[in-house]
């Protein structure tokens, strides 16, 4: 199985690539600069020689085309719309997983949502109903992803309007050893994306004894 | 210390009253019908004779006036605005804790936010800047609160624009044996209130092995 990660050369994208490769999934790492993506892919493979998944790199359109089915969008929100427009022709029969959080300009402790309500909804509007968009992986810290010795300390809330697409994405995410939950339709991304700046606020606060905390769904009998 | 809980005769209000009384805090339970509130207060006291806090009951305005400082609003969203208007004259020098979630009419798996963005923001707009509003306790299940033998299985995200008021509320909530976190300004209630229908959706789903789950902030080294 091969997935694509666009904007894969950022800390979130690199961390996800390492985790998926460790789980035996091939990753095509995308960037606007394909050569840079290829270099970083090589570095990531060297970091984790025991991984059974292979990381390769190319430009965003190339890796989108190379993905079997699932394409993860991990660019900063400033590049969200432009990247989606560029790869739209390559997305037929694929699922776009949007992990982008529209953080406010200059303030990572706040969101600045697009007119559609959330990044996930904006992506779905831009791509049209023929290409299912699934929102997921918004609340995982890049530090956690890149700290390969440690399990991922959060659950993943997955939303979107297409159940089959959500189920495929939840299965993929489960390969990382985390719980992925169906958190309802795309409109719920307004909540799920906005959890990230609340976590950032907490994690940089001097009032708490932790950093890089995530969110877990916790039943009474845990 | 005496707090008020308005709409205190609902499952959420009753559960909170029992928990605070067990923690040694006196509770004035409010309802539109003061006699009914007094009856229910008596029943709650009998349920928990070892509690060091005493629960009394009266009408919403009466209990608001009786509270030392903190007044918790636990009415259904349909009664949110009318209740606030009724008690506004009694709120000077007090803190209004808004735990109300604007669930969509007929669908507890969705929110239907007011024009202000959230219940907490609507309350702050209605009461004016002189009365601090703190959003909190949105995501605790009533079943959990009323299951007195068990600890509360979630953390509490607290938001609002007045830091001093938030700190007073966080200290109060800590008496329940839970972690209360400063989750930023009132605008973050748009996210925090919307977590509740996501939890309701999960908790009624046949795909998960639990019910009454809440949300915990989870650090990597937990």
XYZ file of C-alpha atoms in Angstrom:
444
model
C 0.000 0.000 0.000
C 1.269 3.447 -0.909
C -0.041 6.735 0.419
C 0.970 10.289 -0.425
C 1.755 13.053 2.070
C 1.688 16.547 0.553
C 3.673 19.211 2.308
C 5.496 16.176 3.559
C 8.735 17.993 4.224
C 7.333 19.865 7.239
C 7.623 18.433 10.774
C 4.078 16.967 10.744
C 4.541 15.384 7.320
C 7.937 13.937 8.165
C 6.689 12.493 11.436
C 3.698 10.880 9.738
C 5.928 9.458 6.975
C 8.216 7.848 9.554
C 5.283 6.377 11.498
C 3.518 4.989 8.418
C 6.764 3.537 7.010
C 7.387 1.850 10.371
C 3.917 0.320 10.026
C 4.904 -1.165 6.646
C 3.166 1.393 4.446
C 5.013 2.993 1.510
C 4.916 6.786 1.548
C 5.316 9.184 -1.383
C 6.424 12.447 0.208
C 5.376 15.517 -1.744
C 6.645 19.075 -1.832
C 6.475 21.934 -4.302
C 10.165 21.140 -4.841
C 10.328 17.480 -5.886
C 14.106 17.233 -5.555
C 13.984 18.459 -1.981
C 11.250 15.928 -1.218
C 13.398 13.129 -2.641
C 16.364 14.191 -0.505
C 14.286 14.324 2.664
C 12.703 10.964 1.850
C 16.188 9.477 1.668
C 17.132 11.008 5.026
C 13.986 9.593 6.605
C 14.673 6.109 5.253
C 18.192 6.267 6.713
C 16.795 7.310 10.078
C 14.762 4.146 10.299
C 16.529 1.352 8.350
C 14.374 -1.334 9.996
C 11.137 0.150 8.586
C 9.357 -2.140 6.127
C 7.634 0.741 4.325
C 9.712 2.781 1.880
C 9.589 6.584 1.707
C 10.106 8.209 -1.689
C 9.840 11.863 -2.677
C 8.575 13.865 -5.646
C 6.545 16.983 -6.368
C 2.994 17.291 -5.013
C 1.280 16.316 -8.278
C 3.631 13.376 -8.818
C 3.016 11.859 -5.404
C -0.741 12.414 -5.660
C -0.777 10.392 -8.852
C 1.467 7.752 -7.246
C -0.823 7.119 -4.258
C -3.004 3.995 -4.384
C -5.956 5.753 -2.794
C -5.152 7.991 0.161
C -3.551 11.434 -0.156
C -2.780 13.312 3.064
C -2.642 17.111 2.889
C -0.185 18.452 5.481
C 0.685 21.915 4.172
C 0.415 25.142 6.207
C -3.051 26.699 5.843
C -1.579 29.515 3.739
C -0.855 26.925 1.015
C -4.091 24.928 1.504
C -6.170 26.301 -1.319
C -3.355 26.620 -3.888
C -2.147 23.066 -3.261
C -5.664 21.633 -3.604
C -6.197 23.492 -6.890
C -2.867 22.174 -8.218
C -3.560 18.514 -7.397
C -7.294 18.411 -8.138
C -6.797 16.823 -11.612
C -4.819 13.976 -10.012
C -7.366 13.165 -7.295
C -10.010 11.186 -9.179
C -10.849 7.923 -7.373
C -8.760 9.046 -4.399
C -9.500 10.222 -0.889
C -8.107 13.531 0.350
C -7.235 13.483 4.050
C -7.079 17.051 5.324
C -4.992 17.470 8.478
C -4.590 21.243 8.093
C -5.544 23.571 10.960
C -6.267 27.218 10.011
C -4.199 28.791 12.782
C -4.527 32.556 13.068
C -1.771 34.552 11.426
C 0.900 35.116 14.064
C -1.090 33.411 16.852
C -0.964 29.596 17.075
C -3.294 29.815 20.096
C -6.266 30.760 17.908
C -7.971 29.594 14.739
C -8.967 31.829 11.856
C -11.481 29.656 10.040
C -12.211 30.120 6.329
C -15.692 31.202 5.227
C -16.686 27.549 4.693
C -16.288 26.962 8.460
C -13.154 24.807 8.542
C -10.266 23.667 6.349
C -11.964 20.302 5.769
C -15.170 21.945 4.563
C -13.198 24.388 2.383
C -11.361 21.462 0.788
C -14.611 19.593 0.147
C -16.153 22.707 -1.441
C -13.095 23.239 -3.635
C -12.782 19.614 -4.772
C -16.516 19.010 -5.273
C -18.578 16.047 -4.156
C -16.833 13.580 -6.485
C -13.680 13.558 -4.352
C -14.317 12.640 -0.711
C -12.514 14.742 1.876
C -11.826 13.311 5.330
C -10.591 15.490 8.191
C -8.198 13.708 10.558
C -4.899 13.842 12.476
C -5.326 17.525 13.364
C -4.464 17.205 17.025
C -1.268 15.089 16.978
C 1.846 17.034 17.891
C 4.697 16.866 15.410
C 7.095 16.352 18.320
C 5.175 13.244 19.340
C 5.152 11.872 15.794
C 8.897 12.337 15.474
C 9.621 10.803 18.883
C 9.664 7.311 17.428
C 10.465 5.501 20.655
C 7.152 6.518 22.163
C 3.583 5.511 21.293
C 1.313 8.276 20.011
C -0.403 9.781 23.069
C -3.785 10.643 21.652
C -6.855 9.357 19.866
C -7.758 10.537 16.366
C -11.103 12.170 15.603
C -12.066 11.546 11.974
C -14.811 13.484 10.199
C -16.251 13.781 6.721
C -19.414 13.338 4.711
C -18.490 10.018 3.058
C -18.657 7.031 5.412
C -16.742 4.638 3.175
C -13.879 7.122 2.818
C -13.831 7.697 6.569
C -13.643 3.956 7.191
C -10.677 3.576 4.822
C -8.890 6.429 6.601
C -9.687 5.052 10.067
C -8.233 1.705 9.033
C -5.066 3.401 7.775
C -4.708 5.426 10.982
C -5.237 2.323 13.114
C -2.002 0.967 11.644
C -0.199 3.613 13.738
C -1.403 1.920 16.925
C -3.924 4.618 17.833
C -7.690 4.659 18.155
C -9.433 6.432 15.289
C -13.043 7.439 15.922
C -15.775 8.444 13.509
C -16.552 11.943 14.758
C -19.357 12.654 12.312
C -19.780 14.850 9.245
C -17.350 17.419 7.839
C -19.043 20.241 9.752
C -17.559 18.781 12.935
C -14.124 19.818 11.655
C -15.042 23.282 13.024
C -14.653 21.759 16.455
C -11.910 19.222 15.785
C -9.544 21.631 14.009
C -10.091 24.177 16.797
C -8.925 21.708 19.458
C -5.349 22.131 18.172
C -4.823 25.773 19.248
C -6.375 24.933 22.644
C -3.766 22.166 23.012
C -0.997 24.517 21.822
C -2.107 27.073 24.436
C -2.049 24.439 27.169
C 1.222 22.882 26.081
C 3.121 26.201 26.131
C 1.545 27.268 29.434
C 3.777 27.346 32.501
C 0.766 26.361 34.630
C 0.749 22.725 33.475
C 3.393 20.065 34.163
C 3.451 18.712 30.595
C 3.995 19.527 26.945
C 2.921 17.889 23.680
C -0.306 16.675 25.271
C -3.099 15.385 23.047
C -6.720 14.441 23.560
C -8.032 10.994 24.510
C -11.581 9.698 24.573
C -11.925 8.303 28.081
C -14.637 5.908 29.223
C -15.650 5.687 32.908
C -14.229 2.188 33.310
C -10.797 2.906 31.889
C -18.981 28.316 50.473
C -22.312 28.336 48.691
C -22.829 28.103 44.949
C -26.039 28.220 42.913
C -27.021 25.796 40.148
C -29.809 27.093 37.894
C -31.859 24.530 36.068
C -30.581 22.390 38.868
C -33.441 19.920 38.709
C -32.234 18.403 35.417
C -29.879 15.390 35.378
C -26.751 17.531 34.875
C -27.709 19.958 37.648
C -28.619 17.202 40.100
C -25.376 15.332 39.425
C -23.304 18.476 39.925
C -25.179 19.309 43.141
C -24.447 15.842 44.558
C -20.768 16.048 43.599
C -20.259 19.555 45.031
C -22.121 18.684 48.243
C -19.913 15.606 48.622
C -16.928 17.961 48.333
C -18.260 20.031 51.238
C -19.752 22.869 49.212
C -23.281 24.123 49.926
C -25.493 24.198 46.844
C -28.591 26.321 46.222
C -30.515 24.440 43.553
C -32.621 26.670 41.335
C -35.642 26.021 39.135
C -38.425 28.155 37.716
C -40.563 26.339 40.294
C -38.957 27.019 43.663
C -41.054 24.453 45.530
C -40.047 21.694 43.167
C -36.388 22.719 43.593
C -36.743 22.513 47.385
C -38.266 19.029 47.140
C -35.523 17.760 44.870
C -32.849 19.326 47.075
C -34.290 17.341 49.993
C -34.213 14.108 47.968
C -30.593 14.728 46.998
C -29.574 15.344 50.617
C -31.223 12.062 51.626
C -29.359 10.230 48.870
C -26.039 11.228 50.335
C -26.398 11.689 54.118
C -22.631 11.641 54.632
C -22.119 14.725 52.437
C -20.757 17.741 54.330
C -22.267 20.249 51.893
C -25.985 20.980 52.180
C -28.285 21.244 49.165
C -31.211 23.670 49.389
C -33.717 24.654 46.714
C -35.527 27.817 45.620
C -36.457 29.667 42.461
C -33.726 30.753 40.026
C -33.606 34.379 41.219
C -33.591 33.340 44.857
C -30.643 30.964 44.493
C -28.706 33.443 42.368
C -28.980 35.986 45.163
C -28.064 33.323 47.732
C -24.792 32.304 46.031
C -21.581 33.687 47.521
C -19.987 34.231 44.141
C -20.450 31.418 41.620
C -23.705 30.757 39.763
C -23.806 27.745 37.412
C -26.270 27.859 34.528
C -27.418 24.325 33.651
C -30.696 24.894 31.797
C -31.501 23.472 28.334
C -30.406 25.877 25.581
C -34.050 26.720 24.830
C -34.228 28.416 28.257
C -30.726 29.960 28.120
C -31.568 33.484 27.104
C -34.778 33.834 29.157
C -33.102 32.545 32.320
C -30.155 34.920 31.919
C -32.490 37.887 31.422
C -34.452 36.914 34.541
C -31.406 36.621 36.831
C -29.318 39.475 35.411
C -30.336 41.909 38.214
C -29.120 39.405 40.819
C -25.696 38.764 39.244
C -23.706 41.838 40.264
C -20.351 40.874 41.809
C -20.949 37.259 40.798
C -19.517 34.913 38.174
C -21.825 33.133 35.738
C -20.596 29.659 34.805
C -22.230 28.609 31.560
C -22.325 24.833 31.031
C -25.047 24.954 28.358
C -24.492 23.282 24.974
C -26.690 24.526 22.088
C -27.640 21.095 20.780
C -29.574 21.121 17.513
C -33.335 20.778 17.834
C -34.109 17.069 17.650
C -30.490 16.034 17.033
C -28.163 15.730 20.043
C -25.362 14.745 17.647
C -25.082 18.290 16.299
C -24.787 21.831 17.607
C -26.857 24.760 16.444
C -24.805 27.690 17.642
C -26.386 31.091 18.320
C -25.323 34.093 16.229
C -22.752 35.055 18.879
C -20.852 31.810 18.098
C -21.524 29.819 21.286
C -23.708 29.813 24.386
C -20.870 31.235 26.482
C -20.386 34.158 24.097
C -24.151 34.731 23.903
C -24.312 34.862 27.710
C -21.410 37.314 27.894
C -23.048 39.545 25.283
C -26.382 39.453 27.119
C -24.944 40.121 30.584
C -22.421 42.761 29.485
C -18.764 43.100 30.449
C -19.492 43.853 34.112
C -20.492 40.241 34.831
C -17.808 37.703 33.913
C -19.005 34.585 32.111
C -16.951 31.405 32.274
C -17.679 28.417 30.039
C -17.006 25.046 31.718
C -18.296 21.540 32.473
C -19.830 21.133 28.992
C -18.437 17.699 28.289
C -19.229 15.784 31.502
C -21.950 13.188 31.082
C -24.867 13.442 33.509
C -24.706 9.662 33.961
C -21.117 9.972 35.144
C -21.961 12.797 37.551
C -24.797 10.782 39.091
C -22.707 7.613 39.367
C -21.315 8.704 42.710
C -19.195 5.629 43.333
C -16.983 6.428 40.369
C -14.500 9.266 39.826
C -15.340 11.705 37.012
C -13.694 10.333 33.862
C -12.723 13.524 32.088
C -10.827 16.779 32.327
C -12.622 20.119 32.284
C -11.829 22.776 29.680
C -12.562 26.234 31.073
C -12.821 29.336 28.896
C -13.731 32.971 29.277
C -12.385 36.475 28.891
C -11.759 37.200 32.590
C -8.740 35.365 34.005
C -9.586 35.971 37.666
C -13.083 34.563 37.176
C -11.676 31.543 35.335
C -9.242 30.891 38.163
C -12.041 30.977 40.755
C -14.056 28.511 38.668
C -11.078 26.219 38.083
C -10.466 26.125 41.836
C -14.115 25.239 42.454
C -14.052 22.489 39.819
C -10.821 21.054 41.232
C -12.776 20.251 44.401
C -14.526 17.538 42.358
C -11.223 15.704 41.930
C -10.821 16.546 38.256
C -8.274 18.564 36.307
C -9.593 21.926 35.156
C -7.588 23.612 32.415
C -7.587 27.216 31.208
C -8.617 26.734 27.583
C -8.402 30.399 26.593
C -10.919 33.127 25.801
C -14.697 32.807 25.440
C -14.403 32.354 21.670
C -12.964 28.891 22.340
C -16.391 27.848 23.632
C -17.273 27.371 19.932
C -14.958 24.373 20.030
C -15.495 23.221 23.614
C -19.310 23.231 23.484
C -19.175 21.382 20.154
C -17.168 18.528 21.668
C -20.323 17.399 23.502
C -22.347 16.260 20.448
C -19.233 14.486 19.116
C -19.060 12.582 22.420
C -22.818 11.890 22.304
C -22.407 10.505 18.778
C -19.556 8.250 19.872
C -21.233 7.134 23.068
C -24.415 5.991 21.307
C -22.495 4.309 18.468
C -22.518 0.526 18.317
C -18.990 0.646 16.877
C -17.333 1.517 20.192
C -17.077 -0.661 23.314
C -17.999 2.114 25.755
C -20.574 4.722 26.723
C -20.437 7.950 28.753
C -16.868 8.611 27.590
C -15.382 12.046 28.105
C -12.242 13.822 26.958
C -8.866 13.815 28.706
C -5.788 15.891 28.051
C -3.069 13.298 27.666
C 0.671 13.983 27.863
C 3.203 11.648 26.179
C 4.610 10.408 29.484
C 1.312 9.484 31.076
